[in-house]
Amino acid sequence: MTEVISLKPKRQNEDCPICGKSENHNFTPFCSKYCADVDLSKWLKGDYKIPINEEEELNGEPPDAGY
Ligand SMILES: [Zn+2]
Protein backbone atom coordinates (compact mmCIF):
# COMPACT_ATOMS: atom_id res chain seq x y z
CA MET A 1 0.00 0.00 0.00
CA THR A 2 2.91 2.35 -0.51
CA GLU A 3 1.90 3.50 -3.96
CA VAL A 4 -1.04 5.85 -3.90
CA ILE A 5 -2.22 6.77 -7.35
CA SER A 6 -4.13 10.01 -7.24
CA LEU A 7 -7.33 9.34 -9.13
CA LYS A 8 -8.95 12.37 -7.62
CA PRO A 9 -8.29 15.91 -8.77
CA LYS A 10 -5.79 17.84 -6.71
CA ARG A 11 -7.32 19.67 -3.81
CA GLN A 12 -6.49 23.26 -3.18
CA ASN A 13 -8.28 23.28 0.13
CA GLU A 14 -6.53 21.56 2.95
CA ASP A 15 -9.73 20.12 4.29
CA CYS A 16 -10.44 16.54 5.18
CA PRO A 17 -12.69 15.17 2.41
CA ILE A 18 -14.50 13.03 4.96
CA CYS A 19 -15.41 15.43 7.74
CA GLY A 20 -14.16 18.79 6.44
CA LYS A 21 -11.68 19.51 9.22
CA SER A 22 -8.22 20.81 8.50
CA GLU A 23 -6.00 18.04 7.25
CA ASN A 24 -3.26 16.49 9.30
CA HIS A 25 -0.01 16.19 7.38
CA ASN A 26 0.47 12.74 8.84
CA PHE A 27 -2.72 11.59 7.17
CA THR A 28 -2.92 13.84 4.10
CA PRO A 29 -5.41 14.63 2.79
CA PHE A 30 -7.34 13.53 5.84
CA CYS A 31 -7.50 14.99 9.32
CA SER A 32 -6.91 11.72 11.12
CA LYS A 33 -6.34 8.03 10.71
CA TYR A 34 -10.02 7.52 11.34
CA CYS A 35 -11.05 9.50 8.28
CA ALA A 36 -8.33 7.84 6.21
CA ASP A 37 -9.79 4.48 7.24
CA VAL A 38 -13.28 5.65 6.36
CA ASP A 39 -12.12 6.62 2.91
CA LEU A 40 -10.23 3.38 2.48
CA SER A 41 -13.24 1.31 3.48
CA LYS A 42 -15.31 3.19 0.92
CA TRP A 43 -12.90 2.07 -1.74
CA LEU A 44 -12.90 -1.50 -0.51
CA LYS A 45 -16.67 -1.64 -0.43
CA GLY A 46 -16.89 -0.26 -3.93
CA ASP A 47 -18.69 2.90 -2.94
CA TYR A 48 -16.57 4.77 -5.41
CA LYS A 49 -17.36 3.97 -8.99
CA ILE A 50 -14.71 4.11 -11.66
CA PRO A 51 -16.39 4.92 -14.98
CA ILE A 52 -13.20 4.28 -16.94
CA ASN A 53 -13.60 0.59 -16.21
CA GLU A 54 -16.91 0.37 -18.02
CA GLU A 55 -15.63 2.24 -21.03
CA GLU A 56 -12.70 -0.09 -21.42
CA GLU A 57 -14.99 -3.09 -21.35
CA LEU A 58 -17.28 -1.62 -23.99
CA ASN A 59 -14.38 -0.84 -26.25
CA GLY A 60 -12.90 -4.27 -25.80
CA GLU A 61 -16.04 -6.14 -26.82
CA PRO A 62 -17.50 -5.99 -30.31
CA PRO A 63 -21.14 -4.82 -30.47
CA ASP A 64 -22.23 -7.87 -32.44
CA ALA A 65 -21.64 -10.82 -30.16
CA GLY A 66 -24.91 -12.60 -30.82
CA TYR A 67 -24.09 -15.50 -33.08
ZN1 LIG B 1 -11.65 14.06 8.91
GROMACS .gro file of N, CA and C and ligand atoms in nm:
model
  202
    1MET      N    1   0.083  -0.120   0.000
    1MET     CA    2   0.000   0.000   0.000
    1MET      C    3   0.086   0.125   0.000
    2THR      N    4   0.206   0.115  -0.053
    2THR     CA    5   0.291   0.235  -0.051
    2THR      C    6   0.262   0.326  -0.169
    3GLU      N    7   0.218   0.267  -0.279
    3GLU     CA    8   0.190   0.350  -0.396
    3GLU      C    9   0.047   0.399  -0.391
    4VAL      N   10   0.031   0.528  -0.390
    4VAL     CA   11  -0.104   0.585  -0.390
    4VAL      C   12  -0.122   0.664  -0.519
    5ILE      N   13  -0.198   0.608  -0.609
    5ILE     CA   14  -0.222   0.677  -0.735
    5ILE      C   15  -0.337   0.775  -0.715
    6SER      N   16  -0.311   0.898  -0.748
    6SER     CA   17  -0.413   1.001  -0.724
    6SER      C   18  -0.514   1.000  -0.838
    7LEU      N   19  -0.626   0.935  -0.813
    7LEU     CA   20  -0.733   0.934  -0.913
    7LEU      C   21  -0.817   1.059  -0.901
    8LYS      N   22  -0.813   1.119  -0.784
    8LYS     CA   23  -0.895   1.237  -0.762
    8LYS      C   24  -0.819   1.362  -0.808
    9PRO      N   25  -0.893   1.464  -0.843
    9PRO     CA   26  -0.829   1.591  -0.877
    9PRO      C   27  -0.759   1.650  -0.757
   10LYS      N   28  -0.652   1.724  -0.782
   10LYS     CA   29  -0.579   1.784  -0.671
   10LYS      C   30  -0.666   1.882  -0.595
   11ARG      N   31  -0.651   1.879  -0.465
   11ARG     CA   32  -0.732   1.967  -0.381
   11ARG      C   33  -0.652   2.090  -0.344
   12GLN      N   34  -0.714   2.203  -0.361
   12GLN     CA   35  -0.649   2.326  -0.318
   12GLN      C   36  -0.674   2.347  -0.170
   13ASN      N   37  -0.794   2.312  -0.127
   13ASN     CA   38  -0.828   2.328   0.013
   13ASN      C   39  -0.763   2.218   0.096
   14GLU      N   40  -0.712   2.257   0.208
   14GLU     CA   41  -0.653   2.156   0.295
   14GLU      C   42  -0.757   2.110   0.396
   15ASP      N   43  -0.867   2.062   0.341
   15ASP     CA   44  -0.973   2.012   0.429
   15ASP      C   45  -0.986   1.862   0.413
   16CYS      N   46  -1.019   1.797   0.522
   16CYS     CA   47  -1.044   1.654   0.518
   16CYS      C   48  -1.167   1.628   0.432
   17PRO      N   49  -1.155   1.544   0.329
   17PRO     CA   50  -1.269   1.517   0.241
   17PRO      C   51  -1.379   1.440   0.311
   18ILE      N   52  -1.349   1.382   0.425
   18ILE     CA   53  -1.450   1.303   0.496
   18ILE      C   54  -1.532   1.390   0.589
   19CYS      N   55  -1.465   1.467   0.674
   19CYS     CA   56  -1.541   1.543   0.774
   19CYS      C   57  -1.523   1.693   0.758
   20GLY      N   58  -1.428   1.737   0.673
   20GLY     CA   59  -1.416   1.879   0.644
   20GLY      C   60  -1.324   1.954   0.739
   21LYS      N   61  -1.262   1.884   0.833
   21LYS     CA   62  -1.168   1.951   0.922
   21LYS      C   63  -1.037   1.975   0.849
   22SER      N   64  -0.952   2.057   0.909
   22SER     CA   65  -0.822   2.081   0.850
   22SER      C   66  -0.743   1.951   0.848
   23GLU      N   67  -0.670   1.931   0.738
   23GLU     CA   68  -0.600   1.804   0.725
   23GLU      C   69  -0.480   1.797   0.817
   24ASN      N   70  -0.445   1.675   0.851
   24ASN     CA   71  -0.326   1.649   0.930
   24ASN      C   72  -0.219   1.596   0.834
   25HIS      N   73  -0.102   1.656   0.835
   25HIS     CA   74  -0.001   1.619   0.738
   25HIS      C   75   0.040   1.472   0.751
   26ASN      N   76   0.015   1.416   0.866
   26ASN     CA   77   0.047   1.274   0.884
   26ASN      C   78  -0.051   1.185   0.809
   27PHE      N   79  -0.168   1.240   0.780
   27PHE     CA   80  -0.272   1.159   0.717
   27PHE      C   81  -0.328   1.227   0.593
   28THR      N   82  -0.249   1.311   0.529
   28THR     CA   83  -0.292   1.384   0.410
   28THR      C   84  -0.367   1.292   0.314
   29PRO      N   85  -0.479   1.332   0.257
   29PRO     CA   86  -0.541   1.463   0.279
   29PRO      C   87  -0.645   1.462   0.392
   30PHE      N   88  -0.633   1.366   0.480
   30PHE     CA   89  -0.734   1.353   0.584
   30PHE      C   90  -0.688   1.419   0.713
   31CYS      N   91  -0.782   1.431   0.807
   31CYS     CA   92  -0.750   1.499   0.932
   31CYS      C   93  -0.700   1.399   1.035
   32SER      N   94  -0.728   1.272   1.012
   32SER     CA   95  -0.691   1.172   1.112
   32SER      C   96  -0.690   1.034   1.049
   33LYS      N   97  -0.636   0.940   1.122
   33LYS     CA   98  -0.634   0.803   1.071
   33LYS      C   99  -0.775   0.751   1.055
   34TYR      N  100  -0.864   0.797   1.142
   34TYR     CA  101  -1.002   0.752   1.134
   34TYR      C  102  -1.061   0.784   0.997
   35CYS      N  103  -1.047   0.910   0.955
   35CYS     CA  104  -1.105   0.950   0.828
   35CYS      C  105  -1.034   0.880   0.712
   36ALA      N  106  -0.905   0.857   0.725
   36ALA     CA  107  -0.833   0.784   0.621
   36ALA      C  108  -0.890   0.643   0.610
   37ASP      N  109  -0.921   0.582   0.724
   37ASP     CA  110  -0.979   0.448   0.724
   37ASP      C  111  -1.118   0.450   0.663
   38VAL      N  112  -1.194   0.553   0.692
   38VAL     CA  113  -1.328   0.565   0.636
   38VAL      C  114  -1.320   0.570   0.484
   39ASP      N  115  -1.226   0.650   0.436
   39ASP     CA  116  -1.212   0.662   0.291
   39ASP      C  117  -1.168   0.530   0.230
   40LEU      N  118  -1.074   0.465   0.298
   40LEU     CA  119  -1.023   0.338   0.248
   40LEU      C  120  -1.135   0.235   0.241
   41SER      N  121  -1.216   0.230   0.345
   41SER     CA  122  -1.324   0.131   0.348
   41SER      C  123  -1.424   0.158   0.238
   42LYS      N  124  -1.441   0.286   0.203
   42LYS     CA  125  -1.531   0.319   0.092
   42LYS      C  126  -1.479   0.256  -0.036
   43TRP      N  127  -1.349   0.267  -0.055
   43TRP     CA  128  -1.290   0.207  -0.174
   43TRP      C  129  -1.310   0.055  -0.173
   44LEU      N  130  -1.283  -0.005  -0.059
   44LEU     CA  131  -1.290  -0.150  -0.051
   44LEU      C  132  -1.431  -0.200  -0.073
   45LYS      N  133  -1.529  -0.123  -0.028
   45LYS     CA  134  -1.667  -0.164  -0.043
   45LYS      C  135  -1.722  -0.134  -0.182
   46GLY      N  136  -1.644  -0.058  -0.259
   46GLY     CA  137  -1.689  -0.026  -0.393
   46GLY      C  138  -1.786   0.089  -0.397
   47ASP      N  139  -1.781   0.174  -0.294
   47ASP     CA  140  -1.869   0.290  -0.294
   47ASP      C  141  -1.831   0.386  -0.406
   48TYR      N  142  -1.702   0.389  -0.434
   48TYR     CA  143  -1.657   0.477  -0.541
   48TYR      C  144  -1.662   0.402  -0.674
   49LYS      N  145  -1.728   0.461  -0.769
   49LYS     CA  146  -1.736   0.397  -0.899
   49LYS      C  147  -1.630   0.455  -0.993
   50ILE      N  148  -1.573   0.367  -1.072
   50ILE     CA  149  -1.471   0.411  -1.166
   50ILE      C  150  -1.525   0.393  -1.307
   51PRO      N  151  -1.575   0.500  -1.367
   51PRO     CA  152  -1.639   0.492  -1.498
   51PRO      C  153  -1.545   0.445  -1.608
   52ILE      N  154  -1.416   0.468  -1.591
   52ILE     CA  155  -1.320   0.428  -1.694
   52ILE      C  156  -1.327   0.278  -1.716
   53ASN      N  157  -1.352   0.204  -1.611
   53ASN     CA  158  -1.360   0.059  -1.621
   53ASN      C  159  -1.465   0.016  -1.722
   54GLU      N  160  -1.582   0.075  -1.712
   54GLU     CA  161  -1.691   0.037  -1.802
   54GLU      C  162  -1.656   0.068  -1.947
   55GLU      N  163  -1.597   0.185  -1.966
   55GLU     CA  164  -1.563   0.224  -2.103
   55GLU      C  165  -1.466   0.124  -2.166
   56GLU      N  166  -1.369   0.084  -2.089
   56GLU     CA  167  -1.270  -0.009  -2.142
   56GLU      C  168  -1.336  -0.140  -2.182
   57GLU      N  169  -1.431  -0.183  -2.102
   57GLU     CA  170  -1.499  -0.309  -2.135
   57GLU      C  171  -1.578  -0.296  -2.264
   58LEU      N  172  -1.647  -0.183  -2.280
   58LEU     CA  173  -1.728  -0.162  -2.399
   58LEU      C  174  -1.641  -0.158  -2.522
   59ASN      N  175  -1.527  -0.093  -2.510
   59ASN     CA  176  -1.438  -0.084  -2.625
   59ASN      C  177  -1.376  -0.219  -2.660
   60GLY      N  178  -1.356  -0.299  -2.558
   60GLY     CA  179  -1.290  -0.427  -2.580
   60GLY      C  180  -1.382  -0.529  -2.646
   61GLU      N  181  -1.513  -0.514  -2.625
   61GLU     CA  182  -1.604  -0.614  -2.682
   61GLU      C  183  -1.672  -0.560  -2.807
   62PRO      N  184  -1.678  -0.640  -2.910
   62PRO     CA  185  -1.750  -0.599  -3.031
   62PRO      C  186  -1.899  -0.591  -3.004
   63PRO      N  187  -1.970  -0.499  -3.069
   63PRO     CA  188  -2.114  -0.482  -3.047
   63PRO      C  189  -2.194  -0.603  -3.093
   64ASP      N  190  -2.149  -0.671  -3.196
   64ASP     CA  191  -2.223  -0.787  -3.244
   64ASP      C  192  -2.161  -0.915  -3.190
   65ALA      N  193  -2.215  -0.960  -3.077
   65ALA     CA  194  -2.164  -1.082  -3.016
   65ALA      C  195  -2.270  -1.189  -3.017
   66GLY      N  196  -2.380  -1.165  -3.088
   66GLY     CA  197  -2.491  -1.260  -3.082
   66GLY      C  198  -2.494  -1.354  -3.201
   67TYR      N  199  -2.405  -1.451  -3.201
   67TYR     CA  200  -2.409  -1.550  -3.308
   67TYR      C  201  -2.501  -1.666  -3.274
   68ZN      ZN  202  -1.165   1.406   0.891
   0.00000   0.00000   0.00000
